Structure formats: C-alpha cells, structure tokens
mmCIF file of C-alpha atoms in Angstrom:
data_model
loop_
_atom_site.group_PDB
_atom_site.id
_atom_site.type_symbol
_atom_site.label_atom_id
_atom_site.label_comp_id
_atom_site.label_asym_id
_atom_site.label_seq_id
_atom_site.Cartn_x
_atom_site.Cartn_y
_atom_site.Cartn_z
ATOM 1 C CA MET A 172 0.000 0.000 0.000
ATOM 2 C CA ILE A 173 2.823 2.392 0.874
ATOM 3 C CA LEU A 174 4.533 1.672 -2.432
ATOM 4 C CA GLN A 175 1.271 2.252 -4.329
ATOM 5 C CA SER A 176 0.741 5.574 -2.577
ATOM 6 C CA MET A 177 4.301 6.659 -3.338
ATOM 7 C CA PHE A 178 3.828 5.647 -6.970
ATOM 8 C CA ARG A 179 0.627 7.732 -7.263
ATOM 9 C CA VAL A 180 2.375 10.758 -5.718
ATOM 10 C CA LEU A 181 5.267 10.317 -8.154
ATOM 11 C CA VAL A 182 2.945 10.095 -11.172
ATOM 12 C CA ILE A 183 0.938 13.127 -10.068
ATOM 13 C CA GLY A 184 4.143 15.087 -9.478
ATOM 14 C CA ILE A 185 5.531 14.260 -12.927
ATOM 15 C CA PHE A 186 2.227 15.130 -14.611
ATOM 16 C CA SER A 187 1.958 18.437 -12.706
ATOM 17 C CA GLY A 188 5.523 19.301 -13.679
ATOM 18 C CA LEU A 189 4.809 18.654 -17.346
ATOM 19 C CA ILE A 190 1.701 20.846 -17.216
ATOM 20 C CA PHE A 191 3.634 23.658 -15.501
ATOM 21 C CA THR A 192 6.453 23.429 -18.035
ATOM 22 C CA LEU A 193 3.986 23.501 -20.924
ATOM 23 C CA TYR A 194 2.217 26.495 -19.414
ATOM 24 C CA THR A 195 5.394 28.529 -18.931
ATOM 25 C CA THR A 196 7.007 27.730 -22.287
ATOM 26 C CA THR A 197 4.038 27.526 -24.659
ATOM 27 C CA ASN A 198 2.145 30.435 -26.197
ATOM 28 C CA THR A 199 -0.160 28.510 -28.497
ATOM 29 C CA ARG A 200 -3.716 29.700 -29.015
ATOM 30 C CA LEU A 201 -5.047 26.191 -28.343
ATOM 31 C CA PHE A 202 -3.449 25.992 -24.895
ATOM 32 C CA ASN A 203 -4.357 29.544 -23.898
ATOM 33 C CA THR A 204 -7.936 29.179 -25.085
ATOM 34 C CA PHE A 205 -8.332 25.851 -23.260
ATOM 35 C CA PHE A 206 -7.222 27.267 -19.927
ATOM 36 C CA ALA A 207 -8.551 30.816 -20.333
ATOM 37 C CA THR A 208 -12.050 30.157 -21.632
ATOM 38 C CA LYS A 209 -14.900 30.308 -19.129
ATOM 39 C CA SER A 210 -18.506 29.336 -19.570
ATOM 40 C CA ILE A 211 -20.477 31.973 -21.456
ATOM 41 C CA ASN A 212 -23.020 31.916 -18.612
ATOM 42 C CA ARG A 213 -20.508 32.974 -15.975
ATOM 43 C CA THR A 214 -19.848 36.520 -14.915
ATOM 44 C CA GLU A 215 -17.209 37.204 -17.561
ATOM 45 C CA THR A 216 -16.162 35.536 -20.788
ATOM 46 C CA THR A 217 -12.477 35.230 -21.619
ATOM 47 C CA LEU A 218 -12.879 33.284 -24.839
ATOM 48 C CA PHE A 219 -10.738 35.867 -26.602
ATOM 49 C CA ASN A 220 -8.626 36.682 -23.552
ATOM 50 C CA ASP A 221 -5.339 36.111 -25.354
ATOM 51 C CA ARG A 222 -6.322 38.687 -27.985
ATOM 52 C CA SER A 223 -8.483 41.048 -25.978
ATOM 53 C CA SER A 224 -6.134 44.028 -26.199
ATOM 54 C CA GLY A 225 -5.986 43.691 -29.967
ATOM 55 C CA ILE A 226 -9.713 43.311 -30.398
ATOM 56 C CA VAL A 227 -11.087 45.960 -28.086
ATOM 57 C CA ASN A 228 -8.705 48.807 -28.827
ATOM 58 C CA ASP A 229 -7.997 49.692 -32.441
ATOM 59 C CA GLN A 230 -5.666 52.559 -31.519
ATOM 60 C CA ASN A 231 -3.477 50.333 -29.340
ATOM 61 C CA HIS A 232 -3.302 47.870 -32.216
ATOM 62 C CA ARG A 233 -2.229 50.632 -34.592
ATOM 63 C CA ASN A 234 0.310 52.037 -32.139
ATOM 64 C CA ALA A 235 1.880 48.610 -31.726
ATOM 65 C CA HIS A 236 2.206 48.172 -35.490
ATOM 66 C CA GLU A 237 2.655 51.776 -36.532
ATOM 67 C CA GLY A 238 5.428 51.058 -39.021
ATOM 68 C CA GLU A 239 3.357 48.369 -40.755
ATOM 69 C CA PHE A 240 0.422 50.617 -41.682
ATOM 70 C CA LYS A 241 0.636 52.270 -45.085
ATOM 71 C CA GLN A 242 -0.943 55.580 -45.994
ATOM 72 C CA ASN A 243 -3.376 54.155 -48.533
ATOM 73 C CA GLU A 244 -6.215 53.884 -45.997
ATOM 74 C CA ASP A 245 -8.275 57.051 -46.395
ATOM 75 C CA GLU A 246 -10.296 57.636 -43.230
ATOM 76 C CA SER A 247 -11.583 61.078 -44.227
ATOM 77 C CA THR A 248 -15.012 59.712 -45.226
ATOM 78 C CA SER A 249 -15.607 57.898 -41.938
ATOM 79 C CA ARG A 250 -14.394 60.940 -39.983
ATOM 80 C CA LYS A 251 -16.756 63.201 -41.893
ATOM 81 C CA LEU A 252 -19.669 60.859 -41.170
ATOM 82 C CA ALA A 253 -18.710 60.778 -37.500
ATOM 83 C CA ASP A 254 -18.880 64.587 -37.403
ATOM 84 C CA ASP A 255 -21.910 65.145 -39.639
ATOM 85 C CA VAL A 256 -24.275 62.294 -38.680
ATOM 86 C CA ARG A 257 -25.177 62.530 -34.995
ATOM 87 C CA VAL A 258 -26.495 59.213 -33.690
ATOM 88 C CA LEU A 259 -27.560 58.155 -30.207
ATOM 89 C CA VAL A 260 -27.848 54.415 -29.636
ATOM 90 C CA TRP A 261 -29.597 52.953 -26.632
ATOM 91 C CA VAL A 262 -29.244 49.289 -25.678
ATOM 92 C CA MET A 263 -31.993 47.387 -23.881
ATOM 93 C CA THR A 264 -30.467 45.079 -21.279
ATOM 94 C CA SER A 265 -31.092 43.696 -17.785
ATOM 95 C CA PRO A 266 -29.121 43.319 -14.526
ATOM 96 C CA SER A 267 -28.296 39.657 -15.193
ATOM 97 C CA HIS A 268 -27.047 40.464 -18.716
ATOM 98 C CA LEU A 269 -24.648 43.246 -17.765
ATOM 99 C CA PRO A 270 -21.584 41.108 -16.858
ATOM 100 C CA VAL A 271 -21.482 39.145 -20.138
ATOM 101 C CA GLN A 272 -23.886 40.171 -22.911
ATOM 102 C CA ALA A 273 -23.923 43.911 -22.312
ATOM 103 C CA LYS A 274 -20.183 43.870 -21.605
ATOM 104 C CA ALA A 275 -19.595 42.249 -25.004
ATOM 105 C CA VAL A 276 -21.578 45.084 -26.624
ATOM 106 C CA LYS A 277 -19.564 47.635 -24.662
ATOM 107 C CA ASP A 278 -16.261 45.988 -25.641
ATOM 108 C CA THR A 279 -17.072 45.709 -29.353
ATOM 109 C CA TRP A 280 -19.421 47.708 -31.566
ATOM 110 C CA ALA A 281 -20.464 50.274 -28.939
ATOM 111 C CA ARG A 282 -16.895 51.610 -28.913
ATOM 112 C CA HIS A 283 -17.453 52.953 -32.416
ATOM 113 C CA GLY A 284 -20.447 55.057 -31.357
ATOM 114 C CA GLN A 285 -20.188 58.537 -29.891
ATOM 115 C CA LEU A 286 -23.209 58.285 -27.590
ATOM 116 C CA VAL A 287 -24.376 54.857 -26.386
ATOM 117 C CA LEU A 288 -26.692 54.421 -23.407
ATOM 118 C CA TYR A 289 -27.695 51.219 -21.596
ATOM 119 C CA PHE A 290 -31.167 50.854 -20.084
ATOM 120 C CA SER A 291 -32.048 48.238 -17.494
ATOM 121 C CA SER A 292 -34.744 47.731 -14.886
ATOM 122 C CA ILE A 293 -32.565 49.198 -12.132
ATOM 123 C CA ASP A 294 -29.647 51.631 -11.979
ATOM 124 C CA ASN A 295 -26.094 50.349 -12.156
ATOM 125 C CA LYS A 296 -23.690 53.239 -11.758
ATOM 126 C CA THR A 297 -20.620 51.024 -12.228
ATOM 127 C CA PHE A 298 -21.434 49.691 -15.699
ATOM 128 C CA PRO A 299 -23.200 52.220 -16.065
ATOM 129 C CA ALA A 300 -26.851 51.431 -16.832
ATOM 130 C CA ILE A 301 -29.907 53.632 -16.429
ATOM 131 C CA GLY A 302 -32.732 52.103 -14.396
ATOM 132 C CA LEU A 303 -36.275 52.460 -15.723
ATOM 133 C CA ASN A 304 -38.080 51.030 -12.681
ATOM 134 C CA VAL A 305 -39.786 48.379 -14.814
ATOM 135 C CA SER A 306 -40.098 44.696 -13.969
ATOM 136 C CA GLU A 307 -37.979 42.266 -15.987
ATOM 137 C CA GLY A 308 -39.507 39.852 -18.511
ATOM 138 C CA ARG A 309 -40.639 39.852 -22.131
ATOM 139 C CA GLU A 310 -44.105 40.966 -21.075
ATOM 140 C CA HIS A 311 -42.604 44.266 -19.867
ATOM 141 C CA LEU A 312 -40.459 45.145 -22.898
ATOM 142 C CA THR A 313 -43.040 47.641 -24.160
ATOM 143 C CA ALA A 314 -42.876 49.627 -20.926
ATOM 144 C CA LYS A 315 -39.059 49.578 -21.015
ATOM 145 C CA THR A 316 -39.028 50.809 -24.599
ATOM 146 C CA MET A 317 -41.561 53.577 -24.047
ATOM 147 C CA LYS A 318 -39.782 54.778 -20.901
ATOM 148 C CA ALA A 319 -36.371 54.640 -22.551
ATOM 149 C CA PHE A 320 -37.493 56.775 -25.490
ATOM 150 C CA ARG A 321 -39.230 59.132 -23.038
ATOM 151 C CA TYR A 322 -35.974 59.455 -21.043
ATOM 152 C CA ILE A 323 -33.981 60.164 -24.205
ATOM 153 C CA TYR A 324 -36.494 62.758 -25.375
ATOM 154 C CA GLU A 325 -36.359 64.556 -22.027
ATOM 155 C CA ASN A 326 -32.581 64.332 -21.508
ATOM 156 C CA HIS A 327 -30.815 63.900 -24.872
ATOM 157 C CA PHE A 328 -33.078 65.291 -27.581
ATOM 158 C CA ASN A 329 -30.534 67.935 -28.607
ATOM 159 C CA ASP A 330 -27.545 65.587 -28.450
ATOM 160 C CA ALA A 331 -28.333 63.692 -31.677
ATOM 161 C CA ASP A 332 -30.425 63.711 -34.843
ATOM 162 C CA TRP A 333 -31.089 59.974 -35.060
ATOM 163 C CA PHE A 334 -32.065 57.678 -32.180
ATOM 164 C CA VAL A 335 -31.458 53.922 -32.398
ATOM 165 C CA LYS A 336 -32.877 51.135 -30.251
ATOM 166 C CA ALA A 337 -30.890 47.875 -30.052
ATOM 167 C CA ASP A 338 -30.909 44.758 -27.881
ATOM 168 C CA ASP A 339 -27.897 43.436 -26.013
ATOM 169 C CA ASP A 340 -27.671 40.584 -28.527
ATOM 170 C CA THR A 341 -27.712 42.961 -31.515
ATOM 171 C CA TYR A 342 -24.489 43.740 -33.363
ATOM 172 C CA LEU A 343 -24.444 47.153 -35.067
ATOM 173 C CA ILE A 344 -21.909 48.420 -37.582
ATOM 174 C CA ILE A 345 -22.051 52.084 -36.612
ATOM 175 C CA GLU A 346 -20.148 53.357 -39.661
ATOM 176 C CA ASN A 347 -22.617 51.696 -42.052
ATOM 177 C CA LEU A 348 -25.535 53.005 -40.017
ATOM 178 C CA LYS A 349 -24.193 56.546 -40.323
ATOM 179 C CA TYR A 350 -23.574 56.123 -44.042
ATOM 180 C CA PHE A 351 -27.183 54.988 -44.533
ATOM 181 C CA LEU A 352 -28.561 57.855 -42.449
ATOM 182 C CA SER A 353 -26.376 60.398 -44.264
ATOM 183 C CA GLY A 354 -28.729 59.979 -47.213
ATOM 184 C CA GLU A 355 -31.867 60.572 -45.119
ATOM 185 C CA ASN A 356 -33.493 63.656 -43.624
ATOM 186 C CA TYR A 357 -33.878 63.646 -39.841
ATOM 187 C CA SER A 358 -36.404 66.493 -40.097
ATOM 188 C CA GLU A 359 -38.898 64.081 -41.656
ATOM 189 C CA PRO A 360 -41.184 61.951 -39.430
ATOM 190 C CA VAL A 361 -39.719 58.556 -40.327
ATOM 191 C CA TYR A 362 -38.291 55.392 -38.809
ATOM 192 C CA PHE A 363 -36.120 52.633 -40.299
ATOM 193 C CA GLY A 364 -35.493 48.970 -39.555
ATOM 194 C CA GLN A 365 -36.210 45.520 -40.920
ATOM 195 C CA LEU A 366 -39.920 45.692 -41.625
ATOM 196 C CA PHE A 367 -42.479 42.935 -41.150
ATOM 197 C CA LEU A 368 -46.249 42.828 -41.433
ATOM 198 C CA ILE A 369 -48.240 43.011 -38.215
ATOM 199 C CA TRP A 370 -51.113 41.167 -39.844
ATOM 200 C CA SER A 371 -50.986 38.565 -42.585
ATOM 201 C CA LYS A 372 -54.448 39.240 -43.977
ATOM 202 C CA PRO A 373 -54.643 40.963 -47.402
ATOM 203 C CA GLY A 374 -55.433 44.656 -47.118
ATOM 204 C CA LEU A 375 -53.999 44.986 -43.616
ATOM 205 C CA ASP A 376 -50.619 46.381 -44.554
ATOM 206 C CA GLN A 377 -49.449 47.880 -41.261
ATOM 207 C CA VAL A 378 -45.751 47.167 -40.783
ATOM 208 C CA PHE A 379 -43.411 47.236 -37.808
ATOM 209 C CA PRO A 380 -39.609 47.300 -37.399
ATOM 210 C CA CYS A 381 -38.434 44.069 -35.789
ATOM 211 C CA GLY A 382 -36.862 45.085 -32.480
ATOM 212 C CA GLY A 383 -33.982 42.635 -32.492
ATOM 213 C CA ALA A 384 -32.574 44.000 -35.752
ATOM 214 C CA GLY A 385 -32.550 47.469 -34.235
ATOM 215 C CA TYR A 386 -34.588 50.416 -35.479
ATOM 216 C CA VAL A 387 -33.986 54.132 -35.932
ATOM 217 C CA LEU A 388 -36.207 57.119 -35.183
ATOM 218 C CA SER A 389 -35.531 60.466 -36.795
ATOM 219 C CA LYS A 390 -35.366 63.571 -34.647
ATOM 220 C CA GLU A 391 -38.823 64.595 -35.846
ATOM 221 C CA ALA A 392 -40.199 61.140 -35.051
ATOM 222 C CA LEU A 393 -38.802 61.336 -31.514
ATOM 223 C CA ARG A 394 -40.197 64.852 -31.121
ATOM 224 C CA ARG A 395 -43.670 63.649 -32.060
ATOM 225 C CA PHE A 396 -43.309 60.714 -29.687
ATOM 226 C CA GLY A 397 -42.183 62.944 -26.833
ATOM 227 C CA GLU A 398 -44.957 65.472 -27.349
ATOM 228 C CA GLY A 399 -47.803 63.196 -28.379
ATOM 229 C CA ALA A 400 -47.379 59.604 -27.184
ATOM 230 C CA ARG A 401 -49.331 60.097 -23.978
ATOM 231 C CA GLN A 402 -52.163 61.912 -25.696
ATOM 232 C CA ALA A 403 -52.273 59.167 -28.357
ATOM 233 C CA ASN A 404 -52.697 56.558 -25.606
ATOM 234 C CA CYS A 405 -49.701 54.537 -26.764
ATOM 235 C CA ALA A 406 -49.474 51.136 -25.079
ATOM 236 C CA GLY A 407 -48.028 51.244 -21.607
ATOM 237 C CA ASP A 408 -46.939 47.688 -20.827
ATOM 238 C CA TYR A 409 -48.306 44.897 -23.007
ATOM 239 C CA GLY A 410 -47.758 43.201 -26.354
ATOM 240 C CA GLY A 411 -44.652 43.108 -28.483
ATOM 241 C CA GLU A 412 -42.617 46.281 -27.948
ATOM 242 C CA ASP A 413 -41.717 46.717 -31.613
ATOM 243 C CA ILE A 414 -45.317 46.257 -32.767
ATOM 244 C CA ARG A 415 -46.654 48.615 -30.087
ATOM 245 C CA MET A 416 -44.020 51.186 -31.004
ATOM 246 C CA ALA A 417 -45.020 50.978 -34.678
ATOM 247 C CA LEU A 418 -48.713 51.400 -33.844
ATOM 248 C CA CYS A 419 -47.853 54.359 -31.635
ATOM 249 C CA LEU A 420 -45.807 56.006 -34.384
ATOM 250 C CA GLU A 421 -48.617 55.446 -36.869
ATOM 251 C CA LYS A 422 -50.951 57.426 -34.592
ATOM 252 C CA LEU A 423 -48.353 60.194 -34.574
ATOM 253 C CA VAL A 424 -48.174 60.158 -38.407
ATOM 254 C CA VAL A 425 -44.642 58.806 -38.513
ATOM 255 C CA ARG A 426 -44.025 56.630 -41.569
ATOM 256 C CA ALA A 427 -41.858 53.569 -42.084
ATOM 257 C CA GLY A 428 -38.929 54.097 -44.454
ATOM 258 C CA ARG A 429 -37.131 51.625 -46.685
ATOM 259 C CA ASN A 430 -33.798 50.300 -45.441
ATOM 260 C CA HIS A 431 -32.529 48.564 -48.585
ATOM 261 C CA ASP A 432 -29.503 49.795 -50.488
ATOM 262 C CA ALA A 433 -29.478 50.815 -54.136
ATOM 263 C CA LEU A 434 -29.079 47.181 -55.205
ATOM 264 C CA GLY A 435 -32.137 46.107 -53.229
ATOM 265 C CA ASN A 436 -30.109 44.322 -50.549
ATOM 266 C CA SER A 437 -31.128 44.464 -46.891
ATOM 267 C CA ARG A 438 -29.196 46.374 -44.229
ATOM 268 C CA PHE A 439 -31.032 45.499 -40.986
ATOM 269 C CA HIS A 440 -31.255 41.802 -40.089
ATOM 270 C CA GLN A 441 -33.357 40.050 -37.474
ATOM 271 C CA GLU A 442 -31.206 36.921 -37.506
ATOM 272 C CA THR A 443 -27.524 35.974 -37.302
ATOM 273 C CA PRO A 444 -25.249 36.127 -40.353
ATOM 274 C CA ALA A 445 -25.345 32.304 -40.583
ATOM 275 C CA VAL A 446 -29.152 32.213 -40.715
ATOM 276 C CA HIS A 447 -29.328 34.834 -43.468
ATOM 277 C CA ILE A 448 -26.506 33.338 -45.511
ATOM 278 C CA ASN A 449 -27.851 29.781 -45.282
ATOM 279 C CA GLY A 450 -31.529 30.735 -45.453
ATOM 280 C CA LEU A 451 -32.454 29.016 -42.183
ATOM 281 C CA TYR A 452 -35.537 31.170 -41.630
ATOM 282 C CA ARG A 453 -38.470 30.181 -39.457
ATOM 283 C CA TRP A 454 -42.023 30.044 -40.807
ATOM 284 C CA TRP A 455 -43.070 33.467 -39.520
ATOM 285 C CA TYR A 456 -40.171 35.084 -41.371
ATOM 286 C CA TYR A 457 -41.701 34.094 -44.716
ATOM 287 C CA ASN A 458 -45.210 35.025 -43.597
ATOM 288 C CA ARG A 459 -44.376 38.447 -42.225
ATOM 289 C CA SER A 460 -41.610 39.719 -44.487
ATOM 290 C CA ILE A 461 -42.727 42.640 -46.639
ATOM 291 C CA GLU A 462 -40.438 41.428 -49.418
ATOM 292 C CA ALA A 463 -39.694 38.137 -51.090
ATOM 293 C CA VAL A 464 -37.238 36.455 -48.725
ATOM 294 C CA ARG A 465 -33.751 36.157 -50.175
ATOM 295 C CA LYS A 466 -31.057 33.704 -49.130
ATOM 296 C CA GLY A 467 -27.293 33.945 -49.340
ATOM 297 C CA VAL A 468 -24.762 36.750 -49.348
ATOM 298 C CA ASP A 469 -26.260 38.265 -52.496
ATOM 299 C CA GLY A 470 -29.244 39.400 -50.434
ATOM 300 C CA LEU A 471 -27.121 41.166 -47.807
ATOM 301 C CA SER A 472 -25.906 44.702 -48.338
ATOM 302 C CA ASP A 473 -22.146 45.202 -48.360
ATOM 303 C CA TYR A 474 -22.960 48.053 -45.985
ATOM 304 C CA THR A 475 -25.047 45.947 -43.626
ATOM 305 C CA VAL A 476 -26.065 47.743 -40.428
ATOM 306 C CA SER A 477 -27.144 45.007 -38.009
ATOM 307 C CA PHE A 478 -27.524 41.352 -37.068
ATOM 308 C CA HIS A 479 -29.525 39.863 -34.194
ATOM 309 C CA HIS A 480 -29.204 36.841 -31.861
ATOM 310 C CA VAL A 481 -25.445 37.390 -31.734
ATOM 311 C CA THR A 482 -23.760 35.663 -28.790
ATOM 312 C CA PRO A 483 -21.074 37.471 -26.773
ATOM 313 C CA ALA A 484 -18.386 35.204 -28.252
ATOM 314 C CA ASP A 485 -19.599 35.950 -31.775
ATOM 315 C CA MET A 486 -19.562 39.687 -31.064
ATOM 316 C CA TYR A 487 -15.822 39.508 -30.427
ATOM 317 C CA MET A 488 -15.434 37.398 -33.546
ATOM 318 C CA LEU A 489 -17.392 39.853 -35.699
ATOM 319 C CA GLU A 490 -15.344 42.683 -34.243
ATOM 320 C CA PHE A 491 -12.181 40.990 -35.466
ATOM 321 C CA PHE A 492 -13.500 40.197 -38.933
ATOM 322 C CA ILE A 493 -15.022 43.652 -39.492
ATOM 323 C CA TYR A 494 -12.406 45.948 -37.967
ATOM 324 C CA HIS A 495 -9.122 44.009 -38.057
ATOM 325 C CA LEU A 496 -8.988 41.354 -40.761
ATOM 326 C CA ARG A 497 -7.773 42.676 -44.121
ATOM 327 C CA PRO A 498 -6.993 40.797 -47.353
ATOM 328 C CA TYR A 499 -3.434 41.858 -48.126
ATOM 329 C CA GLY A 500 -2.986 43.827 -51.326
ATOM 330 C CA ILE A 501 -6.679 44.188 -52.132
ATOM 331 C CA PRO A 502 -7.792 47.847 -51.985
ATOM 332 C CA ILE A 503 -11.201 48.573 -50.492
ATOM 333 C CA GLN A 504 -13.287 50.778 -52.768
ATOM 334 C CA LEU A 505 -16.374 52.679 -51.657
ATOM 335 C CA GLN A 506 -19.738 51.965 -53.269
ATOM 336 C CA GLU A 507 -22.496 54.557 -53.642
ATOM 337 C CA LEU A 508 -25.359 52.447 -52.330
ATOM 338 C CA ASN A 509 -27.475 55.394 -51.172
ATOM 339 C CA ASN A 510 -28.256 56.246 -54.802
ATOM 340 C CA LYS A 511 -31.790 57.668 -54.698
ATOM 341 C CA THR A 512 -32.319 57.543 -58.461
ATOM 342 C CA PHE A 513 -31.640 53.833 -58.553
ATOM 343 C CA LEU A 514 -33.859 53.270 -55.524
ATOM 344 C CA SER A 515 -36.774 55.090 -57.138
ATOM 345 C CA LYS A 516 -36.489 52.773 -60.144
ATOM 346 C CA LEU A 517 -36.302 49.812 -57.788
ATOM 347 C CA GLU A 518 -39.550 50.821 -56.096
ATOM 348 C CA SER A 519 -41.448 50.542 -59.382
ATOM 349 C CA VAL A 520 -40.606 46.857 -59.777
ATOM 350 C CA ARG A 521 -40.837 45.668 -56.177
ATOM 351 C CA THR A 522 -44.027 45.173 -54.206
ATOM 352 C CA PHE A 523 -44.286 47.097 -50.953
ATOM 353 C CA PRO A 524 -45.646 45.592 -48.903
ATOM 354 C CA LYS A 525 -45.838 41.950 -49.996
ATOM 355 C CA LEU A 526 -49.095 40.606 -48.575
ATOM 356 C CA ILE A 527 -49.358 36.915 -47.741
ATOM 357 C CA SER A 528 -52.369 35.274 -46.109
ATOM 358 C CA LYS A 529 -51.482 32.045 -44.334
ATOM 359 C CA THR A 530 -52.342 32.597 -40.687
ATOM 360 C CA ALA A 531 -54.819 34.426 -38.508
ATOM 361 C CA GLU A 532 -54.484 38.007 -37.284
ATOM 362 C CA PHE A 533 -51.200 38.584 -35.501
ATOM 363 C CA SER A 534 -51.496 40.942 -32.565
ATOM 364 C CA ASN A 535 -48.292 40.405 -30.598
ATOM 365 C CA ALA A 536 -44.659 39.582 -31.118
ATOM 366 C CA SER A 537 -44.431 36.520 -28.880
ATOM 367 C CA GLU A 538 -43.330 34.334 -31.789
ATOM 368 C CA ILE A 539 -40.776 36.812 -33.122
ATOM 369 C CA THR A 540 -37.644 36.822 -30.994
#
C-alpha cells in the first residue's frame, strides 16, 4: 500500500511538472484558449482573452504596429460621417445580462459610437446602466421601450439627430448606419429597420420594425413621440414592444422608411449572419416579411447595419473580422449604395408591402424573438 501511494504521488508530481512546463514555455492559441475560456453563462467571458487588447482597442493595435500601416487607408469619409451624422444608440439590457452580454456590446461595436446608453430595470452606476423602474420579462419590454425613449427625449433630444434602439444581442456596424442615415433627412417623421407585417391578412398592410434587428427614429419622429405619445394613448406595458411602437408612431403620423440599399439588398437583419446566408428562416419570417425572402450573401448589403441573436463570443469574432482582418494587397473601394435615383427605379418593380395570407391576425410579437 505504501509503495502504491508513493507511486501515485510520483505520477501526479511528474504530470503536474509537465503541465507547468507547458504552461510557462508555450504560447499557443489552443493551450491559452483551453485554460482561459470560461462558460459563457458565468460573470465574464475570456474566450478571446489572449487577444483582448488587440480586439477591443484599435488605436493600441495601430500604435503597436505603426510602421506596418501604409498611408493608402483614407479615413476622411468615416471621420466626416462621424462629425456630420449625430447618432444616439440605446441598448436594452437587464441586470443579469450586464456582466457578459452587455459587456460584449460595450467591448465591441459600442466603442465605435459617440453616444451609447444602456437601459435596465434598475440603476447600475458602475457599468453604467440607467434604471427604468420596470419589472424584468418579455411581457414588460413595451414599458421599457416607451420609458427609454421618453428618457432620451427629455434628456438627450438635442444631443443627436437619429435615435437607435438595439438589444444586447444585436451587433451594429455604426459606420454603415451613419452612411445609410447620411442619405436621409432627420427632419422628416420617419423610422427605419427591418420591416415585417403586423397582420398577414390581405389589405392589412401595417408594418413594424423588428426590435432585435434594431430600429432608428428620426429627430422629428422622436419629437412627435415625446410630445404626443401620452395623448395618443400609446401602449403602456403589453404586447410586443416593436409592434406597439409601430402602432404608436402610426398614430403620430410617422411613416416607415425603406432600409434597402441601391441594389435592393437588406441592411437590418433580425437573424444571425449564418441564418441569413444559409436561409435558415423560421415560418413566420416568410409570412411576415414585406419582401420576397432572399437567401445567401447576395441578399445582404455590403454596408449591412445590423444582425440579431449574436452571442457574446460571436460579437468579439465579428469585431475581429469587421475591424481588423484585411486581405493583403486588395484595396477597399467605396460603393455609392445610397443612390436615390436607382432606388426610385427599384420601387417601381418591387411590391411594398408583400401581402401573404397564411395565418390568422397577428397581434403580438411573442413568436418573433
């Protein structure tokens, strides 16, 4: 027995020594990822821990490789958009989502925005998040949305010209959003997003912007909401928040605008990139879409604005692919996809909206997530 115990101790000691040696002498991604990665449901993800400084700070990355960057990257257009197109983005989140999901938003795409606010049910001054004093749960999303837009109207109306609602599992490409909005007039009562039909019956063509894809209110639309939502008896706390918001805006004579680019490709997306590329849509997507549903990359705008259902790990991955990965030697040329003349021709050959009758009246968004 003594010999067996000594043998076990010897084996454990040798194994521990090998592990320690491997740890101190190896810098492979496989080893680091294996030991650094935590469950996505824990308080903090470190899936990209060995690259975090490179992913979350573009300027640090540039400073570290200053001599490797050539002068053929013209940033004047993006800088002009940053100055000329004033956008406020607010993110709907919750206390339990702050440590992982909302943190992933904060670490990735939110860094590219000039004014990003986080709204939760209670205040969190550390994150920070603004508390709306609304109970958590899908059944209370309408109240959170209405209160958030009310807060922005009362406290930030003059800080921006466009006001965007996003979820904490939405990934936004801020530069593409600003490019799209640079071709629109914020003085018009209009909102933009991926549009679906509220009802599937012919003749009932009321649309709504799917909340997960993110949607944008113009300054005039927010003004009408701030001044008239209460008088218009907009829903307080029931139903799908995106549908209730659309019905409220309709009462305030705010119209839905088209979000497609000049080639007819979509910019706002309710699903993940994989779902859109592979066409893995659920039944309601076909029933409610105002357009013929397209599959594959040819249906996605090169200047896509958003994707939904994006996990925290995938947010870091998208951040790398969008803002860091470059094909060497291939110049990136700008496309004029806000071409209004082309869009007006496009309108004459596309049906808006596309009415399909397959199911009964649809009065809430419980099936659209």
